[in-house]
Coordinates of C-alpha atoms in Angstrom, one line a residue:
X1 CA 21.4 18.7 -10.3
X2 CA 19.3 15.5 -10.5
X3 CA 15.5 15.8 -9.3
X4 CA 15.3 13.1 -7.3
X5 CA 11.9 10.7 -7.3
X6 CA 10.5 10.5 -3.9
X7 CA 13.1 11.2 -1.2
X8 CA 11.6 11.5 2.4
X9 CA 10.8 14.8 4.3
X10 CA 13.2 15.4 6.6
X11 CA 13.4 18.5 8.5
X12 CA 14.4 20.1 12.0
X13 CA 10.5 19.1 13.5
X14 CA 11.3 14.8 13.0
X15 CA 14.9 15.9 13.9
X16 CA 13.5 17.3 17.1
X17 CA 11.0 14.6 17.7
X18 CA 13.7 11.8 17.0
X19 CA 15.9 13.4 19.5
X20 CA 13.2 13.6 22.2
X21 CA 12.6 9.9 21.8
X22 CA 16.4 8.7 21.9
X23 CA 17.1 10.8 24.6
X24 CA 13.9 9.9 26.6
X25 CA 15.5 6.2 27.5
X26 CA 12.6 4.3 25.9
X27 CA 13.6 3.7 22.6
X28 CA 11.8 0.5 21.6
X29 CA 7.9 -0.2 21.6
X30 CA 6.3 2.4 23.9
X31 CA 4.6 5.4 25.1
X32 CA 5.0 7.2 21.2
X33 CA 4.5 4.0 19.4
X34 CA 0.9 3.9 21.6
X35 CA 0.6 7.5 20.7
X36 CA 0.9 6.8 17.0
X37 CA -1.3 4.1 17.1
X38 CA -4.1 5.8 18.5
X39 CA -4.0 8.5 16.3
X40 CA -3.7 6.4 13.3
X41 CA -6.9 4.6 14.4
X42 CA -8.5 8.4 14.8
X43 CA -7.6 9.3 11.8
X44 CA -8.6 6.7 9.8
X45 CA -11.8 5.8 11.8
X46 CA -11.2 2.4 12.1
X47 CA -11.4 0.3 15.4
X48 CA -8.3 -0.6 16.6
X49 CA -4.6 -0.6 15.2
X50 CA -1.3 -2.5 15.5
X51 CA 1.8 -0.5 14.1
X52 CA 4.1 -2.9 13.3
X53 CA 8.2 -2.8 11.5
X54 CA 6.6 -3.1 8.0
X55 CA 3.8 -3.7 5.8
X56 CA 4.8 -7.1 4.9
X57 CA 5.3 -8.6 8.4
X58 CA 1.7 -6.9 9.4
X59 CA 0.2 -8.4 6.8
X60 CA 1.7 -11.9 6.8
X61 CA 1.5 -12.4 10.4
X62 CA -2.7 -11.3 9.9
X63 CA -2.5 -14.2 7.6
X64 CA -1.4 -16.5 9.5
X65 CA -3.6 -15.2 12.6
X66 CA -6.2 -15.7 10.5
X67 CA -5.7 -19.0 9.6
X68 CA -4.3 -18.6 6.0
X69 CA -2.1 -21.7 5.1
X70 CA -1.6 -24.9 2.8
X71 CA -5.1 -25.6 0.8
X72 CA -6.2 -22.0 1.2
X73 CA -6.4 -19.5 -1.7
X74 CA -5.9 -16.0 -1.3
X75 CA -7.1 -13.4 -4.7
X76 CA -4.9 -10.3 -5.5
X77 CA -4.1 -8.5 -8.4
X78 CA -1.3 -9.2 -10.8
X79 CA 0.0 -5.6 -11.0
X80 CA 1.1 -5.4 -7.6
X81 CA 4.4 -5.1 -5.9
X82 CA 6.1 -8.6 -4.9
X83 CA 5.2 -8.3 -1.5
X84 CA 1.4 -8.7 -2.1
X85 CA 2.2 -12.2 -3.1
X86 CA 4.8 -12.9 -1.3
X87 CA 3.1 -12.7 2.1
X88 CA 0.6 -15.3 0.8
X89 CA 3.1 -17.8 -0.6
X90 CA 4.8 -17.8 2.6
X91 CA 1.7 -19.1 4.7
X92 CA 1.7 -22.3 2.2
X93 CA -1.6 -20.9 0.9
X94 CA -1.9 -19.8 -3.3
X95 CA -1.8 -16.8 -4.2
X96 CA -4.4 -16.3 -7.2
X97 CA -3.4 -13.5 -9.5
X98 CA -5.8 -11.9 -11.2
X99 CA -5.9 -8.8 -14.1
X100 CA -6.7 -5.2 -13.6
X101 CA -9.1 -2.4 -14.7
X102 CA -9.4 -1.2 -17.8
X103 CA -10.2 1.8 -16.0
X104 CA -7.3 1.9 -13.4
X105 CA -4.5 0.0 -11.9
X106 CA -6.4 -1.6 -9.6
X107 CA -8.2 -5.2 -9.6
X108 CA -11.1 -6.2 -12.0
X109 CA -14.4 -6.7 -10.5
X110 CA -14.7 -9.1 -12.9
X111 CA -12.1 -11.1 -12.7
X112 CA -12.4 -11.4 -9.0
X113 CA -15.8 -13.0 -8.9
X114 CA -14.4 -15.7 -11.8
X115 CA -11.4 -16.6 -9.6
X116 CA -13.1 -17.5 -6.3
X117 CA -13.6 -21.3 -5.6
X118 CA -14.8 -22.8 -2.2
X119 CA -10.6 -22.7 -1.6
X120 CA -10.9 -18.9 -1.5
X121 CA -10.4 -17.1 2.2
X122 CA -9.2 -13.7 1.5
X123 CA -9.2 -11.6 -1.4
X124 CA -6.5 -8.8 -1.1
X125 CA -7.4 -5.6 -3.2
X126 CA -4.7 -3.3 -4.0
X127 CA -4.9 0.4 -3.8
X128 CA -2.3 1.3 -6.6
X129 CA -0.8 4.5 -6.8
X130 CA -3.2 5.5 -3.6
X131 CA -6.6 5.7 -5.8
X132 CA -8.7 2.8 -3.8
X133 CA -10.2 0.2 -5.0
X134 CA -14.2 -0.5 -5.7
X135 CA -15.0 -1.6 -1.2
X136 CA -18.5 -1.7 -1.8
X137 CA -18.9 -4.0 -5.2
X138 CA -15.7 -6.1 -3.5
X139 CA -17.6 -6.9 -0.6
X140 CA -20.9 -7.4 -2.1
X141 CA -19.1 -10.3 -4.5
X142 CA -17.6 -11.9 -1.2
X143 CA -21.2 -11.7 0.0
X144 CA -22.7 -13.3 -3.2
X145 CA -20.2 -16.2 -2.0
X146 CA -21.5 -16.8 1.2
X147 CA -22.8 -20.2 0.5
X148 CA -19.9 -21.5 -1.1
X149 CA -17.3 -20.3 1.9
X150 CA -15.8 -22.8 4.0
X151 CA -14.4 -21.8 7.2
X152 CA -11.3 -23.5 8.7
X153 CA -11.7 -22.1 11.9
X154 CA -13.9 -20.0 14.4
X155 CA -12.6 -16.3 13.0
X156 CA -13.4 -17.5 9.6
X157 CA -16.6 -19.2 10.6
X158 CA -17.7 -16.0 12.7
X159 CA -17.1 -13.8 10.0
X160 CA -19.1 -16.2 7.7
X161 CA -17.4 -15.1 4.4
X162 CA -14.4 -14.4 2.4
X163 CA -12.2 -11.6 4.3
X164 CA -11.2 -8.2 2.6
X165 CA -7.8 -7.7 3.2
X166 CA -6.5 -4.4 1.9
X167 CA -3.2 -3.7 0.6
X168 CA -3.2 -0.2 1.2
X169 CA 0.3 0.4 0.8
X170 CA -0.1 3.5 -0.9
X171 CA -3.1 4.8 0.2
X172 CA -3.2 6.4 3.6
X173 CA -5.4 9.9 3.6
X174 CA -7.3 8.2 0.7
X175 CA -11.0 8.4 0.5
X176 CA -13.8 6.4 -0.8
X177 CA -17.4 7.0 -0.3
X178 CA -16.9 9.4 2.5
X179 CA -14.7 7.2 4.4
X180 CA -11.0 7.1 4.6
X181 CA -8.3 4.3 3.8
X182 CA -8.3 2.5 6.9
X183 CA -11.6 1.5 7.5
X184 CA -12.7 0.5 4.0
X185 CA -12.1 -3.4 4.7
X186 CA -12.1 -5.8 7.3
X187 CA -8.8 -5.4 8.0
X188 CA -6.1 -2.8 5.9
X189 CA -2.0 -2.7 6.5
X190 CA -0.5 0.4 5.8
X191 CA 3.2 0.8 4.4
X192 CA 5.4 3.5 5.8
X193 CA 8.5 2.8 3.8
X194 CA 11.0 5.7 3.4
X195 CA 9.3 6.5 -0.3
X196 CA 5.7 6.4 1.0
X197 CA 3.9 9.8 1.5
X198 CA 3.7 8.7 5.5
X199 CA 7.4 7.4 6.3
X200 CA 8.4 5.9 9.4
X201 CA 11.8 5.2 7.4
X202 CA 10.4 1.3 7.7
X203 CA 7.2 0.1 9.4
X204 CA 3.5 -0.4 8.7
X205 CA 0.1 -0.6 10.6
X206 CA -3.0 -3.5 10.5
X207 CA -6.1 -1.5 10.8
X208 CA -9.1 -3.6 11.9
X209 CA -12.6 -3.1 11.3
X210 CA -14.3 -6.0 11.5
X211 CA -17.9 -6.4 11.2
X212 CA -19.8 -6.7 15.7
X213 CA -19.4 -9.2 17.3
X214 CA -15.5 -8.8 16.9
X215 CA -14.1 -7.7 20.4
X216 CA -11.5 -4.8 19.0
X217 CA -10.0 -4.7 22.7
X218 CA -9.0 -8.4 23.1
X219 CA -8.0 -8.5 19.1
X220 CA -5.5 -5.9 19.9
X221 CA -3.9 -6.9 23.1
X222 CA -3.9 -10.8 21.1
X223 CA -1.9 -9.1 17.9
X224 CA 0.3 -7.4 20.0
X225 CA 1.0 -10.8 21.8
X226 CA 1.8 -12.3 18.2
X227 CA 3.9 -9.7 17.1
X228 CA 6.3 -9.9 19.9
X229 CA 6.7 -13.3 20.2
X230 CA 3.8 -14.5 21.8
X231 CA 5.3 -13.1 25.0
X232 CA 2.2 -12.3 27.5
X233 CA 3.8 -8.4 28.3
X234 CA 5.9 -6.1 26.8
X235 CA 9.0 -4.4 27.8
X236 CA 7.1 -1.5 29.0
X237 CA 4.9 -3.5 30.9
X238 CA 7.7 -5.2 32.4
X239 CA 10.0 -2.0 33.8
X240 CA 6.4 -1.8 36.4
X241 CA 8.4 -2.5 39.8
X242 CA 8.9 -6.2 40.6
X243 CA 7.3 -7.4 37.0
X244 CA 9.7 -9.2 35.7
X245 CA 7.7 -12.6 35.0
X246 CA 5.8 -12.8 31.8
X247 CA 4.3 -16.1 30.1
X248 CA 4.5 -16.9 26.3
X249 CA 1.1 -18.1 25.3
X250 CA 2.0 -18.9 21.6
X251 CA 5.0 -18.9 19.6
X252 CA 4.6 -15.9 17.9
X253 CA 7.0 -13.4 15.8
X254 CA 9.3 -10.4 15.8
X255 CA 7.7 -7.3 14.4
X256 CA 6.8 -4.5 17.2
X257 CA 7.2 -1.2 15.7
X258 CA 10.1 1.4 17.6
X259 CA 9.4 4.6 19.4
X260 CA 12.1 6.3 17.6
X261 CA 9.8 4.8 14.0
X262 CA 6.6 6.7 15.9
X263 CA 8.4 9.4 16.5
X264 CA 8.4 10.1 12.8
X265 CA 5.1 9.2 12.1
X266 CA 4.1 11.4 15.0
X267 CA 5.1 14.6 12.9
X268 CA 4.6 13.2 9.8
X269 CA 1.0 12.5 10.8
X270 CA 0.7 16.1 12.8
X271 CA 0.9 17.6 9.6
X272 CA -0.3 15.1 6.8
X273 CA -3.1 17.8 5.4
X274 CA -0.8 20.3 3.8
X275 CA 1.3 16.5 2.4
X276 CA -1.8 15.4 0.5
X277 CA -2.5 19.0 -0.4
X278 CA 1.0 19.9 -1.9
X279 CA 0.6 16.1 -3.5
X280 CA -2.8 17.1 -5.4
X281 CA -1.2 20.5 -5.9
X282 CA 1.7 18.6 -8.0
X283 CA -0.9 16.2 -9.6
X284 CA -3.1 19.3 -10.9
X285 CA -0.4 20.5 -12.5
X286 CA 0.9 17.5 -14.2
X287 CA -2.8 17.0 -15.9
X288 CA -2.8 20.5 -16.7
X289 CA 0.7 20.2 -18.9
X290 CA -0.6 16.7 -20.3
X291 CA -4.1 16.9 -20.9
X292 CA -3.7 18.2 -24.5
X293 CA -1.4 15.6 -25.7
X294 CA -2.7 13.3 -27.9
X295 CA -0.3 10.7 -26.5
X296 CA -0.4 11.0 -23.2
X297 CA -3.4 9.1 -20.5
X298 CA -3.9 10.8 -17.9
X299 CA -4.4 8.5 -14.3
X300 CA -7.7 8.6 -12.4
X301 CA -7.4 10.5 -9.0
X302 CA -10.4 12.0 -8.1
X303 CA -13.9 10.4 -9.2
X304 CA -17.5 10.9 -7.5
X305 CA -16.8 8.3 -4.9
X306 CA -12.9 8.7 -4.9
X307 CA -9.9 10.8 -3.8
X308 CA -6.8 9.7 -4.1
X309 CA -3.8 10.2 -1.6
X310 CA -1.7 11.1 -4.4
X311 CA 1.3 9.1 -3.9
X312 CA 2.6 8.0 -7.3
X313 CA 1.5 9.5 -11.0
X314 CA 1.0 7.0 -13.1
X315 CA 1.5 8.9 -16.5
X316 CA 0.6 6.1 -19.8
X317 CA 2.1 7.0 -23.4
X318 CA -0.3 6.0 -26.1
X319 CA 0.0 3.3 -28.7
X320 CA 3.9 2.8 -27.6
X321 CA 6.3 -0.4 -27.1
X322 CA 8.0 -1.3 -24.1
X323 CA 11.0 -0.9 -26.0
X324 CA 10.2 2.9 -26.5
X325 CA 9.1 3.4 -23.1
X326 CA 12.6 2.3 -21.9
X327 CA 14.0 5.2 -24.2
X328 CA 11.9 7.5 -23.2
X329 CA 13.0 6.6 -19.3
X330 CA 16.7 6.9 -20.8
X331 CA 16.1 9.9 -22.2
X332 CA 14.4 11.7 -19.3
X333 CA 16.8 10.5 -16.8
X334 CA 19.8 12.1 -19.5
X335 CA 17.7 15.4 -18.6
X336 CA 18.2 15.0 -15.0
X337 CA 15.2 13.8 -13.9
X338 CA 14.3 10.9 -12.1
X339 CA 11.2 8.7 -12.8
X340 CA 10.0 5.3 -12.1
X341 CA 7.7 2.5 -13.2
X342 CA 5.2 0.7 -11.4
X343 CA 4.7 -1.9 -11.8
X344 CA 6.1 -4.9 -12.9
X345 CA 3.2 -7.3 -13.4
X346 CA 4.4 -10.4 -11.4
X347 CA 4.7 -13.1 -13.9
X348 CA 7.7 -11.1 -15.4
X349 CA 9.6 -11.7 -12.5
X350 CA 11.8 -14.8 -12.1
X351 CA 10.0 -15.9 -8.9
X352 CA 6.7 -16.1 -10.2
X353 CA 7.7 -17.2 -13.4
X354 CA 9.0 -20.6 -11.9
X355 CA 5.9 -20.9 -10.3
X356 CA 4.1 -21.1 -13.7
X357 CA 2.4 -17.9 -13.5
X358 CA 1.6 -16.3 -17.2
X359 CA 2.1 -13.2 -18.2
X360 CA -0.1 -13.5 -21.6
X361 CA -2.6 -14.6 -19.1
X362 CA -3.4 -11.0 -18.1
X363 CA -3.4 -8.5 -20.9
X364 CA -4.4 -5.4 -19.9
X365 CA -1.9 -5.5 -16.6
X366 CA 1.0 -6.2 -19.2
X367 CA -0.3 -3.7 -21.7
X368 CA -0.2 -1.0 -19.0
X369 CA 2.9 -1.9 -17.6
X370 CA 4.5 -1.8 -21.0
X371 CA 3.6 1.9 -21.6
X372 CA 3.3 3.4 -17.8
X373 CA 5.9 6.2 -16.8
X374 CA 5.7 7.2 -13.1
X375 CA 6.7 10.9 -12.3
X376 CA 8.2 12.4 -9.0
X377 CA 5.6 13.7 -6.5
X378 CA 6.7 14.8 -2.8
X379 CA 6.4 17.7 -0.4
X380 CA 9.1 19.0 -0.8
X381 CA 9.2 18.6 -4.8
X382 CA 8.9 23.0 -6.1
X383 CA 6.9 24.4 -9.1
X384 CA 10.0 25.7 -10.7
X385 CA 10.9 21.6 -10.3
X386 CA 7.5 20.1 -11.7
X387 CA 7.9 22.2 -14.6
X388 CA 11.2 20.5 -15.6
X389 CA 9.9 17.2 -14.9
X390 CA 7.2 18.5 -17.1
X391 CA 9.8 19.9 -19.9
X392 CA 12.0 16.6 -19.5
X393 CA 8.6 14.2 -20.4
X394 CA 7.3 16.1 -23.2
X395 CA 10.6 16.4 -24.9
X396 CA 11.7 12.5 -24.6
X397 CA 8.4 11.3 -25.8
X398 CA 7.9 13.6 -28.8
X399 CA 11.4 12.6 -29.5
X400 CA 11.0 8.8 -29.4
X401 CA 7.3 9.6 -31.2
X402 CA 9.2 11.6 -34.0
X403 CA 12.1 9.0 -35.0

């Protein structure tokens, strides 16, 4: 029987809670997508949060709230799913890739502060794998460029500087200097895909934490506007006797988040704790089996200032070629187990390629990518399981390493 990679956690509680919702006649945007919200801001301890159908429309449609368009430049790092960039070239705005850690998978310091130009209005850190990024040194670079900013608007010019947008797609539960994923940036957008540790099957949340002065209240009511269409209520607002009449102040977009969506989150954020804990459980184990292997580098999950959320193992394989990678990947899947890579570094994707972006541009990204092997890490994923993942990995690389 194949172990699968990352399938969801599905059990008779969501069942339950899925039920309640479809039979409770309010099946779109309402009382348990509020619900969810709130908690999620609780949890995280940001200020205010809009769940929304996916990570991608959260964060495109903050974009464009935002002002993000033609002329404006928005940093994020090259090893990054397409979606990072994608949500920036859709504004009209460029999306400036730049190349990881040598530390991690997530963006260089470094390489930030060289890419920032008085075009530059967001830089997007992402929080690969669910290990954040480096908040504090990101936000004291965009501070460094105070001078230099140029505002196209009144958000931009109340804020005063670049904006920290993070990509936290993987990330929710992680910490970072005593503070959780969520309110580590100005503003953060969740994923809850069906392979992310907190599914919703599709969907997302914007978390804002904006510096005073922001009014979290009216930001909220004004993104929920946006994201259904600009229209001034919603349809729970609207079954209120005799209020039928709404207005619609802007033309906004299409991207509310359903009850029956929160009512998945709802039990998947109920009982989150014993997720992350079975998730470092699994982790533990897989540096235990690998850590004296004189091939194998081990990823960064827990530092002084860090904890991860765990979602993705990003096992490297010394000294190898991509081409020995792949066969290793062959030769694990042959043994019934399935694993992953992530990621592909943008500019070896067709889209990006066409736009003239490099891949000998950023070394260390490709370098990784070439010798990166992700294993399976879920709730529901057993010991007796790790320990063929575990059997399955050792065997296909020494194999590869001996021919």
């Amino acid at each position: 029987i194949m172990i699968p990679f990352s399938p969801p956690r599905i059990d008779q509680k969501v069942l339950d809670e899925v039920n309640a919702a479809l039979l409770s006649g309010w099946i779109t945007t309402g009382p348990r997508t509020k619900l969810f919200e709130k908690k999620i801001t609780e949890y995280c301890g940001c200020k205010t949060t809009v769940a929304v159908n996916s990570w991608t429309m959260g964060m495109e449609v903050f974009l464009r709230w935002w002002g993000i368009g033609p002329g404006d430049e928005v940093i994020i790092p090259v090893y990054t799913y397409c979606a990072s960039a994608n949500v920036v070239l859709h504004t009209g705005a460029k999306a400036v890739m730049v190349d990881i850690s040598e530390d991690d998978f997530n963006i260089a310091l470094d390489k930030i502060e060289n890419a920032i130009t008085s075009k530059t209005k967001v830089i997007m850190p992402v929080d690969v794998s669910g290990y954040p990024c480096d908040y504090d040194e990101i936000f004291a670079i965009a501070k460094k460029h105070q001078q230099s900013f140029n505002p196209s608007n009144d958000k931009q010019k109340q804020l005063g500087r670049i904006l920290i947008a993070s990509d936290a797609a993987h990330s929710f539960g992680a910490e970072y200097q005593g503070k959780r994923s969520g309110s580590l940036a100005d503003i953060t957008c969740f994923s809850f895909h069906a392979v992310k540790n907190l599914t919703t099957a599709e969907g997302g949340a914007v978390c804002f934490n904006l510096p005073e002065g922001f009014n979290h209240d009216e930001l909220y009511k004004e993104f929920v506007t946006i994201t259904l269409h600009g229209q001034s209520k919603d349809a729970l607002a609207k079954t209120k006797k005799g209020a039928w009449k709404y207005d619609v102040v802007i033309p906004g977009y299409k991207c509310n988040m359903t009850d029956i969506q929160a009512a998945i989150g709802l039990v998947e954020l109920d009982r989150y704790a014993e997720n992350l804990e079975r998730r470092e459980a699994i982790f533990s184990l897989y540096d235990k089996a690998f850590n004296d292997k004189n091939w194998a580098i081990l990823p960064p999950h827990i530092s002084k200032h860090k904890t991860s959320s765990h979602h993705l193992y990003l096992l490297r394989i010394k000294d190898i070629t991509e081409e020995q990678r792949d066969t290793i990947i062959q030769y694990i899947f042959d043994k019934n187990v399935s694993v992953n890579v992530h990621f592909q570094p943008l500019p070896l994707l067709t889209a990006y390629k066409n736009l003239r972006y490099r891949i000998s541009e950023y070394p260390v990204a490709h370098k990784k990518y070439q010798t990166e092997i992700t294993l399976p890490v879920y709730y529901n994923l057993n010991d007796h399981q790790v320990s063929l993942v575990i059997e399955a990995v050792i065997s296909s690389v020494e194999m590869v390493l001996r021919k």
